[in-house]
């Protein structure tokens, strides 16, 4: 079941995300103390948790994309460089809305006094549902477009074959029978 595989992929990805968030926080807090950031240091210090969350999420999209390909959608979805870059761009596009919304929600929860861990996991729970729906829709649309391209190429190949073979047409003038003979196929239409 793809929902179970997506949940497993999400759990692993979110654990990595949480670790990244914890790792980035002291770096960001340290950056707010640097003299070169004097003008923005107060803003950085005030919003360090949200900046850390945003940066970790941005990096984790790359990780989550790989996990989703491996566990949910299949490695064949990233088999070529074009497919990989296209699906990675789609993942960043899909996750970017959630990234921004989650960062705002997480910042709001922190301002309400909710602990960082609870704010993180609450935000992730809601974002995971949104991401599942968006990525599933994008994957279905991509698969559908791929089938259309494949069928179109197949029709084009048949069309090319027709141009290569001579076509013979024989028409019966009978009112009850109208037939075309071409490419060794007989098509008849009876008007009975």
mmCIF file of C-alpha atoms in Angstrom:
data_model
loop_
_atom_site.group_PDB
_atom_site.id
_atom_site.type_symbol
_atom_site.label_atom_id
_atom_site.label_comp_id
_atom_site.label_asym_id
_atom_site.label_seq_id
_atom_site.Cartn_x
_atom_site.Cartn_y
_atom_site.Cartn_z
ATOM 1 C CA UNK A 1 0.000 0.000 0.000
ATOM 2 C CA UNK A 2 1.449 3.350 -1.063
ATOM 3 C CA UNK A 3 0.026 5.166 1.979
ATOM 4 C CA UNK A 4 1.929 2.840 4.337
ATOM 5 C CA UNK A 5 5.138 3.206 2.308
ATOM 6 C CA UNK A 6 4.659 6.986 2.237
ATOM 7 C CA UNK A 7 4.181 6.983 6.030
ATOM 8 C CA UNK A 8 7.406 4.983 6.500
ATOM 9 C CA UNK A 9 9.280 7.277 4.129
ATOM 10 C CA UNK A 10 7.856 10.302 5.926
ATOM 11 C CA UNK A 11 8.783 8.955 9.351
ATOM 12 C CA UNK A 12 12.407 8.411 8.319
ATOM 13 C CA UNK A 13 12.531 11.769 6.527
ATOM 14 C CA UNK A 14 10.979 13.608 9.461
ATOM 15 C CA UNK A 15 13.446 12.050 11.904
ATOM 16 C CA UNK A 16 16.274 13.312 9.681
ATOM 17 C CA UNK A 17 14.514 16.680 9.435
ATOM 18 C CA UNK A 18 14.244 16.882 13.231
ATOM 19 C CA UNK A 19 17.958 16.085 13.558
ATOM 20 C CA UNK A 20 18.835 18.751 10.993
ATOM 21 C CA UNK A 21 16.684 21.283 12.828
ATOM 22 C CA UNK A 22 18.443 20.507 16.112
ATOM 23 C CA UNK A 23 21.857 20.680 14.424
ATOM 24 C CA UNK A 24 21.167 23.983 12.639
ATOM 25 C CA UNK A 25 19.765 25.805 15.699
ATOM 26 C CA UNK A 26 23.094 26.349 17.547
ATOM 27 C CA UNK A 27 24.756 27.351 14.273
ATOM 28 C CA UNK A 28 22.081 29.956 13.616
ATOM 29 C CA UNK A 29 22.158 31.203 17.190
ATOM 30 C CA UNK A 30 25.954 31.439 16.924
ATOM 31 C CA UNK A 31 25.635 33.396 13.679
ATOM 32 C CA UNK A 32 23.393 35.904 15.417
ATOM 33 C CA UNK A 33 26.291 36.675 17.797
ATOM 34 C CA UNK A 34 28.746 37.494 14.982
ATOM 35 C CA UNK A 35 29.770 41.102 14.479
ATOM 36 C CA UNK A 36 29.231 40.901 10.717
ATOM 37 C CA UNK A 37 25.511 40.331 11.347
ATOM 38 C CA UNK A 38 25.033 43.236 13.765
ATOM 39 C CA UNK A 39 22.118 44.756 11.853
ATOM 40 C CA UNK A 40 20.230 41.487 11.472
ATOM 41 C CA UNK A 41 21.494 39.708 14.579
ATOM 42 C CA UNK A 42 18.497 40.713 16.692
ATOM 43 C CA UNK A 43 16.102 39.384 14.042
ATOM 44 C CA UNK A 44 18.133 36.189 13.671
ATOM 45 C CA UNK A 45 18.320 35.696 17.447
ATOM 46 C CA UNK A 46 14.587 36.346 17.862
ATOM 47 C CA UNK A 47 13.630 33.952 15.059
ATOM 48 C CA UNK A 48 16.439 31.377 15.331
ATOM 49 C CA UNK A 49 14.032 28.460 15.823
ATOM 50 C CA UNK A 50 12.029 29.368 12.737
ATOM 51 C CA UNK A 51 15.125 30.010 10.627
ATOM 52 C CA UNK A 52 16.540 26.665 11.751
ATOM 53 C CA UNK A 53 13.234 24.952 10.923
ATOM 54 C CA UNK A 54 13.135 26.581 7.470
ATOM 55 C CA UNK A 55 16.767 25.706 6.655
ATOM 56 C CA UNK A 56 16.347 22.110 7.851
ATOM 57 C CA UNK A 57 13.144 21.723 5.850
ATOM 58 C CA UNK A 58 14.828 23.115 2.736
ATOM 59 C CA UNK A 59 17.650 20.546 3.018
ATOM 60 C CA UNK A 60 15.260 17.745 3.971
ATOM 61 C CA UNK A 61 13.233 18.137 0.770
ATOM 62 C CA UNK A 62 16.229 16.683 -1.068
ATOM 63 C CA UNK A 63 16.416 13.802 1.431
ATOM 64 C CA UNK A 64 12.656 13.213 1.356
ATOM 65 C CA UNK A 65 12.656 13.165 -2.446
ATOM 66 C CA UNK A 66 15.222 10.351 -2.437
ATOM 67 C CA UNK A 67 13.310 8.422 0.243
ATOM 68 C CA UNK A 68 10.022 8.777 -1.654
ATOM 69 C CA UNK A 69 11.634 7.484 -4.847
ATOM 70 C CA UNK A 70 13.189 4.569 -2.980
ATOM 71 C CA UNK A 71 10.226 3.558 -0.814
ATOM 72 C CA UNK A 72 7.056 4.935 -2.413
ATOM 73 C CA UNK A 73 7.111 5.787 -6.106
ATOM 74 C CA UNK A 74 9.960 3.528 -7.270
ATOM 75 C CA UNK A 75 13.491 4.186 -8.442
ATOM 76 C CA UNK A 76 12.252 4.084 -12.034
ATOM 77 C CA UNK A 77 10.758 7.546 -11.364
ATOM 78 C CA UNK A 78 14.314 8.928 -11.133
ATOM 79 C CA UNK A 79 16.033 6.543 -13.554
ATOM 80 C CA UNK A 80 17.419 9.232 -15.855
ATOM 81 C CA UNK A 81 18.975 12.596 -15.107
ATOM 82 C CA UNK A 82 16.014 14.369 -16.718
ATOM 83 C CA UNK A 83 13.498 12.352 -14.694
ATOM 84 C CA UNK A 84 15.483 12.915 -11.493
ATOM 85 C CA UNK A 85 15.789 16.673 -11.970
ATOM 86 C CA UNK A 86 12.180 16.980 -13.092
ATOM 87 C CA UNK A 87 10.855 15.042 -10.101
ATOM 88 C CA UNK A 88 13.198 16.916 -7.724
ATOM 89 C CA UNK A 89 11.905 20.227 -9.100
ATOM 90 C CA UNK A 90 8.345 18.940 -8.652
ATOM 91 C CA UNK A 91 9.159 17.902 -5.069
ATOM 92 C CA UNK A 92 10.597 21.341 -4.247
ATOM 93 C CA UNK A 93 7.585 22.965 -5.908
ATOM 94 C CA UNK A 94 5.153 20.767 -3.993
ATOM 95 C CA UNK A 95 6.962 21.026 -0.672
ATOM 96 C CA UNK A 96 7.732 24.745 -0.924
ATOM 97 C CA UNK A 97 4.152 25.724 -0.113
ATOM 98 C CA UNK A 98 4.181 23.404 2.882
ATOM 99 C CA UNK A 99 7.633 24.682 3.841
ATOM 100 C CA UNK A 100 6.389 28.269 4.009
ATOM 101 C CA UNK A 101 3.093 27.373 5.666
ATOM 102 C CA UNK A 102 4.768 25.069 8.178
ATOM 103 C CA UNK A 103 7.381 27.683 9.073
ATOM 104 C CA UNK A 104 4.666 30.256 9.755
ATOM 105 C CA UNK A 105 2.601 27.753 11.785
ATOM 106 C CA UNK A 106 5.649 26.615 13.746
ATOM 107 C CA UNK A 107 6.623 30.240 14.494
ATOM 108 C CA UNK A 108 3.063 30.965 15.622
ATOM 109 C CA UNK A 109 3.016 27.958 17.948
ATOM 110 C CA UNK A 110 6.368 28.986 19.420
ATOM 111 C CA UNK A 111 5.042 32.499 20.056
ATOM 112 C CA UNK A 112 2.095 30.942 21.891
ATOM 113 C CA UNK A 113 4.588 29.260 24.212
ATOM 114 C CA UNK A 114 4.369 25.748 22.780
ATOM 115 C CA UNK A 115 7.658 23.854 23.214
ATOM 116 C CA UNK A 116 9.891 23.540 20.147
ATOM 117 C CA UNK A 117 9.473 19.752 19.974
ATOM 118 C CA UNK A 118 5.675 19.851 20.183
ATOM 119 C CA UNK A 119 5.508 22.724 17.684
ATOM 120 C CA UNK A 120 7.808 20.800 15.332
ATOM 121 C CA UNK A 121 5.885 17.502 15.411
ATOM 122 C CA UNK A 122 2.447 19.145 15.324
ATOM 123 C CA UNK A 123 3.446 21.149 12.284
ATOM 124 C CA UNK A 124 4.984 18.097 10.620
ATOM 125 C CA UNK A 125 1.869 15.986 11.211
ATOM 126 C CA UNK A 126 -0.333 18.495 9.417
ATOM 127 C CA UNK A 127 2.241 19.104 6.680
ATOM 128 C CA UNK A 128 2.639 15.372 6.040
ATOM 129 C CA UNK A 129 -1.026 14.982 5.186
ATOM 130 C CA UNK A 130 -0.870 17.936 2.811
ATOM 131 C CA UNK A 131 2.344 16.632 1.207
ATOM 132 C CA UNK A 132 0.913 13.146 0.708
ATOM 133 C CA UNK A 133 -2.125 14.516 -1.099
ATOM 134 C CA UNK A 134 -0.078 16.882 -3.273
ATOM 135 C CA UNK A 135 2.642 14.357 -4.188
ATOM 136 C CA UNK A 136 0.144 11.599 -4.916
ATOM 137 C CA UNK A 137 -1.742 13.933 -7.251
ATOM 138 C CA UNK A 138 1.497 15.026 -8.953
ATOM 139 C CA UNK A 139 2.668 11.425 -9.359
ATOM 140 C CA UNK A 140 -0.679 10.406 -10.867
ATOM 141 C CA UNK A 141 -0.587 13.360 -13.247
ATOM 142 C CA UNK A 142 2.987 12.565 -14.240
ATOM 143 C CA UNK A 143 2.131 8.881 -14.803
ATOM 144 C CA UNK A 144 -0.890 9.859 -16.890
ATOM 145 C CA UNK A 145 1.202 12.254 -18.998
ATOM 146 C CA UNK A 146 3.812 9.536 -19.469
ATOM 147 C CA UNK A 147 1.162 7.088 -20.731
ATOM 148 C CA UNK A 148 -0.211 9.709 -23.133
ATOM 149 C CA UNK A 149 3.319 10.362 -24.457
ATOM 150 C CA UNK A 150 3.898 6.617 -24.837
ATOM 151 C CA UNK A 151 0.593 6.095 -26.659
ATOM 152 C CA UNK A 152 1.280 9.108 -28.849
ATOM 153 C CA UNK A 153 4.710 7.737 -29.777
ATOM 154 C CA UNK A 154 3.134 4.352 -30.529
ATOM 155 C CA UNK A 155 0.530 5.988 -32.790
ATOM 156 C CA UNK A 156 3.267 7.999 -34.485
ATOM 157 C CA UNK A 157 5.214 4.788 -35.158
ATOM 158 C CA UNK A 158 2.120 3.176 -36.702
ATOM 159 C CA UNK A 159 1.545 6.304 -38.785
ATOM 160 C CA UNK A 160 5.154 6.180 -39.985
ATOM 161 C CA UNK A 161 4.657 2.508 -40.914
ATOM 162 C CA UNK A 162 1.580 3.386 -42.988
ATOM 163 C CA UNK A 163 3.504 5.962 -44.984
ATOM 164 C CA UNK A 164 6.160 3.359 -45.810
ATOM 165 C CA UNK A 165 3.691 0.745 -47.115
ATOM 166 C CA UNK A 166 1.720 1.245 -50.284
ATOM 167 C CA UNK A 167 -1.978 1.536 -49.668
ATOM 168 C CA UNK A 168 -4.509 -0.025 -51.980
ATOM 169 C CA UNK A 169 -8.073 1.114 -51.748
ATOM 170 C CA UNK A 170 -10.973 -0.771 -53.258
ATOM 171 C CA UNK A 171 -14.393 0.708 -52.941
ATOM 172 C CA UNK A 172 -17.565 -1.230 -53.513
ATOM 173 C CA UNK A 173 -20.286 0.931 -54.980
ATOM 174 C CA UNK A 174 -23.044 -1.217 -53.540
ATOM 175 C CA UNK A 175 -25.384 0.732 -51.250
ATOM 176 C CA UNK A 176 -25.212 -2.041 -48.650
ATOM 177 C CA UNK A 177 -21.448 -2.549 -48.628
ATOM 178 C CA UNK A 178 -18.552 -0.110 -48.364
ATOM 179 C CA UNK A 179 -15.055 -1.549 -47.935
ATOM 180 C CA UNK A 180 -11.487 -0.291 -47.826
ATOM 181 C CA UNK A 181 -8.560 -2.612 -48.209
ATOM 182 C CA UNK A 182 -5.261 -1.214 -47.060
ATOM 183 C CA UNK A 183 -2.109 -2.492 -45.410
ATOM 184 C CA UNK A 184 -3.506 -6.037 -45.580
ATOM 185 C CA UNK A 185 -6.411 -5.062 -43.315
ATOM 186 C CA UNK A 186 -10.010 -5.321 -44.370
ATOM 187 C CA UNK A 187 -12.390 -2.831 -42.879
ATOM 188 C CA UNK A 188 -15.986 -3.162 -43.826
ATOM 189 C CA UNK A 189 -19.041 -1.331 -42.774
ATOM 190 C CA UNK A 190 -22.417 -2.793 -43.342
ATOM 191 C CA UNK A 191 -25.343 -0.448 -43.641
ATOM 192 C CA UNK A 192 -27.920 -3.158 -42.867
#
